[in-house]
Tab-separated table of C-alpha atoms and ligand atoms in Angstrom:
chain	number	residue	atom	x	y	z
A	11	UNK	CA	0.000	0.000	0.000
A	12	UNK	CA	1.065	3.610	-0.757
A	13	UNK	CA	0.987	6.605	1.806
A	14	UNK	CA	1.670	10.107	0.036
A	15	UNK	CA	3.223	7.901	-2.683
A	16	UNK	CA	5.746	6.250	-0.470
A	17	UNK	CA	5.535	2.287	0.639
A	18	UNK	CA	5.765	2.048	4.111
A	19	UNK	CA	9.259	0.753	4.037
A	20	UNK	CA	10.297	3.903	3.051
A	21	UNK	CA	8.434	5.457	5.840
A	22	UNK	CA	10.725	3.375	7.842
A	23	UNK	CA	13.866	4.128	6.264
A	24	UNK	CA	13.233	7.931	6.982
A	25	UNK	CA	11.758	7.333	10.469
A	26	UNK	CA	15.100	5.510	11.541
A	27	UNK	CA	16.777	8.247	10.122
A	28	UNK	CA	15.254	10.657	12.235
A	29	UNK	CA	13.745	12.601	10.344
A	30	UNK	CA	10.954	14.648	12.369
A	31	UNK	CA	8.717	15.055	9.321
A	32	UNK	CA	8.038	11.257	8.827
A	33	UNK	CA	7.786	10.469	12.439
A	34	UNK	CA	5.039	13.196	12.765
A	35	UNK	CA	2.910	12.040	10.064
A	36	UNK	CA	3.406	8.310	11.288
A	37	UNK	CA	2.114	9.802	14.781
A	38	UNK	CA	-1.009	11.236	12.696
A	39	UNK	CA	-1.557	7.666	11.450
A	40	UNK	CA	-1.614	6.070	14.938
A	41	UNK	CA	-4.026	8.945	16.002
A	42	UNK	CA	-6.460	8.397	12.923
A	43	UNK	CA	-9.698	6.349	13.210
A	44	UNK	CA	-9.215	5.273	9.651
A	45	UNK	CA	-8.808	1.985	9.676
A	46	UNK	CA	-6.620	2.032	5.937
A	47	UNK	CA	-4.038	4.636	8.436
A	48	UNK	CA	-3.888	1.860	11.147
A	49	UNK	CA	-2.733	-0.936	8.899
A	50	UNK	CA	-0.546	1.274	7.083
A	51	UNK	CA	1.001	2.004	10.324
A	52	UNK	CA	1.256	-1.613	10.415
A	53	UNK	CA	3.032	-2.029	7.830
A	54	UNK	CA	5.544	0.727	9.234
A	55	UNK	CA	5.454	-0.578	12.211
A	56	UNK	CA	5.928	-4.601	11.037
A	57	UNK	CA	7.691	-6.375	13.414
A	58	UNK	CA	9.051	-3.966	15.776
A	59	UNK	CA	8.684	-4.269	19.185
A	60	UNK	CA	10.497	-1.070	20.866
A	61	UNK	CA	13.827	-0.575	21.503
A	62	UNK	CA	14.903	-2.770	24.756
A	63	UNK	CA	17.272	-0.470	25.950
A	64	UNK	CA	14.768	2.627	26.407
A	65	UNK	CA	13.684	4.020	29.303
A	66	UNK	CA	9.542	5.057	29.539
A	67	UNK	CA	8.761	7.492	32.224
A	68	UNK	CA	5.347	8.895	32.950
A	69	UNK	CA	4.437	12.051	35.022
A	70	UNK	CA	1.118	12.732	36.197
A	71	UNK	CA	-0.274	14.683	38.430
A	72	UNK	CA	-3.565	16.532	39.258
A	73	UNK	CA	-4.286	19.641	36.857
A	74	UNK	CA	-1.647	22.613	37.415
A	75	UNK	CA	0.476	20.990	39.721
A	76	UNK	CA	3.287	21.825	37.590
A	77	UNK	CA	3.750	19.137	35.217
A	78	UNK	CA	4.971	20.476	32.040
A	79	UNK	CA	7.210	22.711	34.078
A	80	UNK	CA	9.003	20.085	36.173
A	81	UNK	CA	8.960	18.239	32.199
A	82	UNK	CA	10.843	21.668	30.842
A	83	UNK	CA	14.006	20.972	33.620
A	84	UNK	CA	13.629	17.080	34.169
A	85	UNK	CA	14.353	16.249	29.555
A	86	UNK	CA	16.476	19.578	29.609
A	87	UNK	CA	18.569	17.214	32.256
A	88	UNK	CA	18.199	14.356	30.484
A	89	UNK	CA	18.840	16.133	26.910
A	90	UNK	CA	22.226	16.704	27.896
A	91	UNK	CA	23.045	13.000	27.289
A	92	UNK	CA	20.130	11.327	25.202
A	93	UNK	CA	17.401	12.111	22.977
A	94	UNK	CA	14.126	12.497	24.782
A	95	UNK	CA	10.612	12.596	23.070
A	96	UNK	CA	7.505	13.964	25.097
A	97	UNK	CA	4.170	13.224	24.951
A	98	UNK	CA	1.364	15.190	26.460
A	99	UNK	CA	-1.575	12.944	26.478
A	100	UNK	CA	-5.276	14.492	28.271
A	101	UNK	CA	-7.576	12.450	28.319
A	102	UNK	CA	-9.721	14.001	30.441
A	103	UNK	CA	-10.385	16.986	28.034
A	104	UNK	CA	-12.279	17.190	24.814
A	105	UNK	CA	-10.257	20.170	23.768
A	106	UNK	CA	-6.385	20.226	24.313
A	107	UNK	CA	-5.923	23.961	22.611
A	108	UNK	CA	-5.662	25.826	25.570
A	109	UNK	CA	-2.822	23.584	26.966
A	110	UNK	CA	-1.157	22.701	23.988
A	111	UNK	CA	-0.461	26.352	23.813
A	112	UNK	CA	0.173	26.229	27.696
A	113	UNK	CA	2.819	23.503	27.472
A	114	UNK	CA	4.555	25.583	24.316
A	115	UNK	CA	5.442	28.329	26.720
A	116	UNK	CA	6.231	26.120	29.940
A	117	UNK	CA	8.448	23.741	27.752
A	118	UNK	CA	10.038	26.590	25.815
A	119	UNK	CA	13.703	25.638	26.571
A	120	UNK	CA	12.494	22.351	25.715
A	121	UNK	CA	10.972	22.873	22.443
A	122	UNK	CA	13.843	24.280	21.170
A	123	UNK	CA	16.225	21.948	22.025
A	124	UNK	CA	17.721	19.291	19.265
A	125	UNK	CA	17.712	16.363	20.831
A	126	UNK	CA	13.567	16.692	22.017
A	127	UNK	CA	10.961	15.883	19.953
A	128	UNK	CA	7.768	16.947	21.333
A	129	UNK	CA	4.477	15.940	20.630
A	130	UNK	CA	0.984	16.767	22.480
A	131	UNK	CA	-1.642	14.337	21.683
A	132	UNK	CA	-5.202	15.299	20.337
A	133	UNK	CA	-7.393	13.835	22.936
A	134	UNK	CA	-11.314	13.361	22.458
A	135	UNK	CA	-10.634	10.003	22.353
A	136	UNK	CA	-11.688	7.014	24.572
A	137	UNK	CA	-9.008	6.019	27.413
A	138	UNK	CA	-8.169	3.263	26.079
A	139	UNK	CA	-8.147	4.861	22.096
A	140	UNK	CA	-5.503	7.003	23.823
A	141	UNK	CA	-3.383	4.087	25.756
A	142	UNK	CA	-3.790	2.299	22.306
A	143	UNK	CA	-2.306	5.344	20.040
A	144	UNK	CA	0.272	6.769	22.757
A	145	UNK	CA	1.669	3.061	23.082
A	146	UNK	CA	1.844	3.166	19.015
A	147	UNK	CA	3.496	6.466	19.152
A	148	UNK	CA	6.048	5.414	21.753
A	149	UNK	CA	7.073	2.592	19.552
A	150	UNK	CA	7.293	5.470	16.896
A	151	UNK	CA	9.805	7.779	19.021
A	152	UNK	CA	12.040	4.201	19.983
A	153	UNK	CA	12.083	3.515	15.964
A	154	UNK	CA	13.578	7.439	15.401
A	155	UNK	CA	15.898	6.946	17.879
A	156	UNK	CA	14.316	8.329	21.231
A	157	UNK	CA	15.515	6.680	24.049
A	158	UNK	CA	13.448	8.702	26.267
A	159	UNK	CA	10.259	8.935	26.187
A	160	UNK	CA	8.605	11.740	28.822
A	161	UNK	CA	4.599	11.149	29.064
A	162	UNK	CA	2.849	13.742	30.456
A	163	UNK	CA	-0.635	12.793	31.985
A	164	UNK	CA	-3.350	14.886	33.655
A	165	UNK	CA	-4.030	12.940	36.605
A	166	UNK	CA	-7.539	12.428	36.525
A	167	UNK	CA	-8.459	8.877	38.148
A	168	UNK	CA	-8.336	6.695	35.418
A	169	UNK	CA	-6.060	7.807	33.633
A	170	UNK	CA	-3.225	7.159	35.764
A	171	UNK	CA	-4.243	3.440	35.120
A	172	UNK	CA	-4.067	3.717	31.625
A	173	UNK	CA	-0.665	5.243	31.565
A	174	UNK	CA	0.337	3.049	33.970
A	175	UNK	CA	0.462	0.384	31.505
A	176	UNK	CA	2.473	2.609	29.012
A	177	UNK	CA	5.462	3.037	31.269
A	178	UNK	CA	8.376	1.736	32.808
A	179	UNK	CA	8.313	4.237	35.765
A	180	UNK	CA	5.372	6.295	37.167
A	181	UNK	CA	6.374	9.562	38.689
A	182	UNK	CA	3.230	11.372	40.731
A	183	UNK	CA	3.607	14.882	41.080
A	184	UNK	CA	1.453	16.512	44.166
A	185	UNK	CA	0.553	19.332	46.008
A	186	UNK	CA	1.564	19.993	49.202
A	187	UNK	CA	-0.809	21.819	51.504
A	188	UNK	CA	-2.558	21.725	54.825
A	189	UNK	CA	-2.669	18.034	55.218
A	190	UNK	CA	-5.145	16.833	53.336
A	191	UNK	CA	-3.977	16.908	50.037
A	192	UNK	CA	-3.355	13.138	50.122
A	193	UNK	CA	-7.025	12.755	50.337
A	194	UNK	CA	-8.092	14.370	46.609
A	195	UNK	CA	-5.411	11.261	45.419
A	196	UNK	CA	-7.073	7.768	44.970
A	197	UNK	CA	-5.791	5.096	46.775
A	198	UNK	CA	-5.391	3.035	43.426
A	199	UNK	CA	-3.077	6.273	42.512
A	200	UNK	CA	-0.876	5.764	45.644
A	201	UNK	CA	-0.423	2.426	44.723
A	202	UNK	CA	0.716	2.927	40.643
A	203	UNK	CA	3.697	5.578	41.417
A	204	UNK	CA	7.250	4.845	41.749
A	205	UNK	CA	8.015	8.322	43.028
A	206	UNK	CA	6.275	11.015	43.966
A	207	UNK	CA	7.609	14.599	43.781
A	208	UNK	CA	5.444	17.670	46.197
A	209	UNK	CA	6.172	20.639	43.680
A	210	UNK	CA	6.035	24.622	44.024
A	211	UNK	CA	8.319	24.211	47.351
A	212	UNK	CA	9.347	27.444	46.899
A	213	UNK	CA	5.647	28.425	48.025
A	214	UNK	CA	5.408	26.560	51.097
A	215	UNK	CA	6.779	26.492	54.814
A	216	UNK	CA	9.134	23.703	55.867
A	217	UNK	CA	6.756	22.379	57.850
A	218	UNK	CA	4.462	22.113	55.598
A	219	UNK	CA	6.508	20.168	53.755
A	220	UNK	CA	7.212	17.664	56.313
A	221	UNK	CA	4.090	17.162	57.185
A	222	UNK	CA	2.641	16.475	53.415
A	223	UNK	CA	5.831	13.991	53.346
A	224	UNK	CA	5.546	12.778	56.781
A	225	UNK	CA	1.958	11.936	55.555
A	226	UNK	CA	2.701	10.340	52.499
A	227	UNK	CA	4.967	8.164	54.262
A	228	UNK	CA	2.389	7.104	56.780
A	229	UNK	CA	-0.110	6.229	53.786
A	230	UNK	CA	2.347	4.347	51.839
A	231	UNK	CA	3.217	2.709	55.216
A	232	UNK	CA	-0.199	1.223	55.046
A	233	UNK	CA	-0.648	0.594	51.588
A	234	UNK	CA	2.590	-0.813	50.522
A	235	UNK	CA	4.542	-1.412	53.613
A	236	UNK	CA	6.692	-3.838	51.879
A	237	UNK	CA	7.765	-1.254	48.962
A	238	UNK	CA	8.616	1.530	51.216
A	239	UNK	CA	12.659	1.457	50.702
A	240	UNK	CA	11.862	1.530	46.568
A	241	UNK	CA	9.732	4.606	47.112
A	242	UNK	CA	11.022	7.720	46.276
A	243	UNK	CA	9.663	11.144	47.804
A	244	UNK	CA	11.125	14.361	46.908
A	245	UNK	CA	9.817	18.188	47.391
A	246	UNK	CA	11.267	20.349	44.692
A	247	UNK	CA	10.496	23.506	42.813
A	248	UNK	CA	11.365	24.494	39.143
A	249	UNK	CA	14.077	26.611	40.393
A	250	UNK	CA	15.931	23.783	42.388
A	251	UNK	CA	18.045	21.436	39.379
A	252	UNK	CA	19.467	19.760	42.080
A	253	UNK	CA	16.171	17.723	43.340
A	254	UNK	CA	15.221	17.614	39.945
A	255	UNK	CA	18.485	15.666	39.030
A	256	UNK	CA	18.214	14.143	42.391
A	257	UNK	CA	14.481	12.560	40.853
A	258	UNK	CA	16.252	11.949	37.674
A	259	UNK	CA	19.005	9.540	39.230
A	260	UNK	CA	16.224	7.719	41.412
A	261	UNK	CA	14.229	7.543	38.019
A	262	UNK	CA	16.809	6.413	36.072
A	263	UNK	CA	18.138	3.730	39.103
A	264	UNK	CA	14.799	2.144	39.273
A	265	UNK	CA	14.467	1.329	35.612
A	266	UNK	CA	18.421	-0.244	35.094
A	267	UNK	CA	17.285	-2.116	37.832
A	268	UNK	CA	14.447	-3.166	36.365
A	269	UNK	CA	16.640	-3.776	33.013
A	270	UNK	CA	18.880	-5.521	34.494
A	271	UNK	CA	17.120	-8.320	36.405
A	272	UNK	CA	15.097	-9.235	33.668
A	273	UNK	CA	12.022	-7.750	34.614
A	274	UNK	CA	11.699	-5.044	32.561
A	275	UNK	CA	10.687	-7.445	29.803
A	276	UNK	CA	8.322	-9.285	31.844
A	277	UNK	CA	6.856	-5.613	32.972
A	278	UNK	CA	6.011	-4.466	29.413
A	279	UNK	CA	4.702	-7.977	28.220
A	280	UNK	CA	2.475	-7.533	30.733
A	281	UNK	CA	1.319	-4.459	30.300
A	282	UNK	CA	0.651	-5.758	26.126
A	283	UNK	CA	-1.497	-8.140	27.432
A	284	UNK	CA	-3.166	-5.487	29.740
A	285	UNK	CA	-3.613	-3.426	27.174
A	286	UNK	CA	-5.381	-6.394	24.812
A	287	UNK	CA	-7.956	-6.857	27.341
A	288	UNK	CA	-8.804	-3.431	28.105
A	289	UNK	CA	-9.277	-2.018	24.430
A	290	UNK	CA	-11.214	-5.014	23.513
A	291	UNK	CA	-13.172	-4.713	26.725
A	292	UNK	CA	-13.888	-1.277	25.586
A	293	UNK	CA	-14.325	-1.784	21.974
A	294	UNK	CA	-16.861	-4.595	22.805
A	295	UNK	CA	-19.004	-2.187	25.234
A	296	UNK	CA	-19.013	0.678	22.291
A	297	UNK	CA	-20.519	-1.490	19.601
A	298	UNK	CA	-22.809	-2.856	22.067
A	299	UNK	CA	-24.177	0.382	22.992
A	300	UNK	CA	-23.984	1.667	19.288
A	301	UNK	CA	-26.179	-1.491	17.833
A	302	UNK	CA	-29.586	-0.660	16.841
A	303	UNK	CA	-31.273	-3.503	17.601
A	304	UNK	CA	-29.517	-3.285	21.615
A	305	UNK	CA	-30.800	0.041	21.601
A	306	UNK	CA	-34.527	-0.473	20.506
A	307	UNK	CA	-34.104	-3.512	22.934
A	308	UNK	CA	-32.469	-1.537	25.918
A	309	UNK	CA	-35.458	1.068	25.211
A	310	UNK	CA	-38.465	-1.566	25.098
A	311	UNK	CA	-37.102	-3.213	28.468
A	312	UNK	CA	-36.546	0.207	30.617
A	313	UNK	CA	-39.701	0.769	30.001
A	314	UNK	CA	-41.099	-2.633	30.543
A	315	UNK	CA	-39.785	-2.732	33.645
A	316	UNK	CA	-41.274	0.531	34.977
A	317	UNK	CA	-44.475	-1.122	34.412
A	318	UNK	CA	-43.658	-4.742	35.245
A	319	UNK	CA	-43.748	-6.306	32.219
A	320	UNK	CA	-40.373	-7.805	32.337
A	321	UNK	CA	-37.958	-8.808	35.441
A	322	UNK	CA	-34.563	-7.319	35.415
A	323	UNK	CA	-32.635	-10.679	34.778
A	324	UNK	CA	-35.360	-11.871	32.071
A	325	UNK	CA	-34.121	-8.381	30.815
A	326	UNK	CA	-30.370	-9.328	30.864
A	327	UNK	CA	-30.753	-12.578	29.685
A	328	UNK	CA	-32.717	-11.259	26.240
A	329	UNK	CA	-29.995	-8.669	25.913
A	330	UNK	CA	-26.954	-11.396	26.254
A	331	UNK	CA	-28.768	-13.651	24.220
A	332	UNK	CA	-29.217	-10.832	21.659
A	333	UNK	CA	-24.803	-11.109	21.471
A	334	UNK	CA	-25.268	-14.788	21.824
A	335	UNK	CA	-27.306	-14.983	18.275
A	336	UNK	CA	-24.251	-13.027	16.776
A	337	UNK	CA	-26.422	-10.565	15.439
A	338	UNK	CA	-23.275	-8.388	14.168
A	339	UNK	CA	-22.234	-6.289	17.591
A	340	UNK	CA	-19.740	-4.720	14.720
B	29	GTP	N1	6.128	29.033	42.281
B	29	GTP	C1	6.179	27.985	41.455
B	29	GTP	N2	5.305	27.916	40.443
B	29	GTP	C2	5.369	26.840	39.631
B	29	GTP	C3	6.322	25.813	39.814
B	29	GTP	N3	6.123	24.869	38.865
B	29	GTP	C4	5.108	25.301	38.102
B	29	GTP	N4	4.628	26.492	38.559
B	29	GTP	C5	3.524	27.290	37.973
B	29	GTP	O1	2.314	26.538	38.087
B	29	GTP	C6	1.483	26.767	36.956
B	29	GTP	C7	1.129	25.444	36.293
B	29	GTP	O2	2.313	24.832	35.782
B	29	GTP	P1	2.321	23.739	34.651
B	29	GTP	O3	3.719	23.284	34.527
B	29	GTP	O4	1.640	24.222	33.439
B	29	GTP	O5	1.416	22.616	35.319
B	29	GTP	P2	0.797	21.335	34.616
B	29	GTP	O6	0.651	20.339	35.717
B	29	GTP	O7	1.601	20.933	33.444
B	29	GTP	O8	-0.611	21.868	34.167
B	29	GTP	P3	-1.676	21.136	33.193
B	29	GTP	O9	-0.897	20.463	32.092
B	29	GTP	O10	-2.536	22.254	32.717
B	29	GTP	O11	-2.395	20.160	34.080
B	29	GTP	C8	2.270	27.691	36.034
B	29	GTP	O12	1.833	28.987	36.236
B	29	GTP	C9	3.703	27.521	36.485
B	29	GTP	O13	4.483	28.651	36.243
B	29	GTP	C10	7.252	25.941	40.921
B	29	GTP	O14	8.117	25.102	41.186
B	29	GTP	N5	7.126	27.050	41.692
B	30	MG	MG1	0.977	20.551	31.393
């Protein structure tokens, strides 16, 4: 097949050679609904796994915490040596213009520097649309040479699951406050991140400080009692390179270990086989809900069983036996 008049081979061939042009329209096939872009990007893509040797960090955090500026020192450091590629994935917004635009002027350092590639992702999509496409586009940046790859996340429940799954090392950023900051963070949260980093220390007392990480460490003493020595927890502030690199070295530490015992391997086939079940768990529930005849079905029995007419598992048995029939749930 033919893309712009190119076979995806050569797509390849100028991918591996870096150039920026190719890999960005390859990312714009992985984002496409199309289905001729997705197996085009297959062919691209045709046999390559990642590169083994790379190192996939996520950073998430709620809303304004100070993501994309930590992101703007934390590749800057790690630009000095290797070539970094970020990607700002939000999920939890239909519209991604306002901080697209944000992350331009947070990540300005960044943006120009020649060994980053950034890339924000449209978003709109489903959660796991967007775990399917970032993990596509990850394999993308490891094919043009990116050894780094940066994801940014808005922290927003789920998606910290979903990216999760994308990465070799989960770094939560928080706010540190009164106390109770601790409690806006989901439990399943606590329990995904690798480190966690308070940020805007330059705002805050001492003892506030210690008591937000004094906190942490109680809740983590709970929740993963046994994990407590891998955990790393850091205040910083944009101005302070030192903690930054300090986060950087734990970061980076935690994944060669990882490498190196093997389980690095064993992490990401998991997370493949995460990843399987969750898209088609969500691609089955979409063409349920989008099939006519569940509709006019789903309809009929809420109203049947205002009135009595039908019992609720008489109601889910029809329904399952609609899927059972293989009338086409496309
Ligand atoms: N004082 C202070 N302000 C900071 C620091 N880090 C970030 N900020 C400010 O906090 C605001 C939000 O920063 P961002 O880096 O855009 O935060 P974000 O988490 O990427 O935000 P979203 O992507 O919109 O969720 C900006 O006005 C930053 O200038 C810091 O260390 N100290
Ligand atoms: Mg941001």
């Amino acid at each position: 097949m033919n893309h712009l008049n190119k076979p995806a081979i050569e797509w390849r061939k100028e991918i591996v050679q870096g150039s920026r042009l190719w890999l960005g329209r390859a990312i714009t096939l992985a984002e496409s609904k199309k289905k001729e872009d997705r197996s085009f990007l297959t062919e691209i893509l045709d046999g390559y796994t990642g590169n083994q040797k790379s190192s996939r960090i996520a950073i998430s955090g709620p809303p304004g915490v100070g993501k994309s500026s930590f992101i703007e020192v934390f590749g800057g450091q790690l630009a000095e040596k290797h070539s970094v590629a970020v990607l700002s994935i939000d999920p939890s917004s239909p519209v991604t213009g306002g901080s697209i635009l944000g992350d331009k002027t947070r990540m300005e350092k960044l943006t120009a520097h020649p060994n980053v590639y950034i890339r924000p992702s449209p978003s709109g999509n489903t959660l796991g649309g967007v775990a399917l496409h970032t993990y596509e586009v990850i394999l993308l940046c490891e094919m043009a040479g990116y050894t780094h790859i940066l994801i940014e996340t808005v922290g927003v429940g789920q998606s910290e699951t979903s990216v999760r799954q994308l990465s070799d090392h989960f770094l939560l950023l928080l706010n540190a406050g009164g106390g109770d900051e601790l409690q806006g963070i989901k439990r399943g949260v606590m329990e995904l991140a690798n480190t966690f980093v308070f940020t805007k220390s330059d705002l805050l007392s001492d003892a506030i400080l210690r008591n937000s990480t004094q906190d942490l460490k109680n809740a983590l003493h709970v929740l993963r009692p046994e994990e407590l020595n891998n955990i790393g927890i850091f205040s910083t502030t944009v101005q302070d390179a030192t903690t930054i690199e300090a986060v950087l070295l734990s970061a980076s530490n935690a994944v060669e270990s990882l490498r190196n015992s093997g389980r690095l391997v064993e992490l990401r086939n998991n997370q493949l086989a995460l990843k399987l079940n969750q898209l088609v768990e969500e691609e089955l529930l979409n063409a349920f809900h989008q099939n006519e005849a569940i509709i006019q079905m789903m309809n009929q029995f809420k109203n049947q069983l205002q009135n009595g007419g039908i019992t609720l598992s008489a109601a889910v048995h029809e329904l399952m036996d609609q899927i059972k029939i293989g009338k086409e749930i496309k």
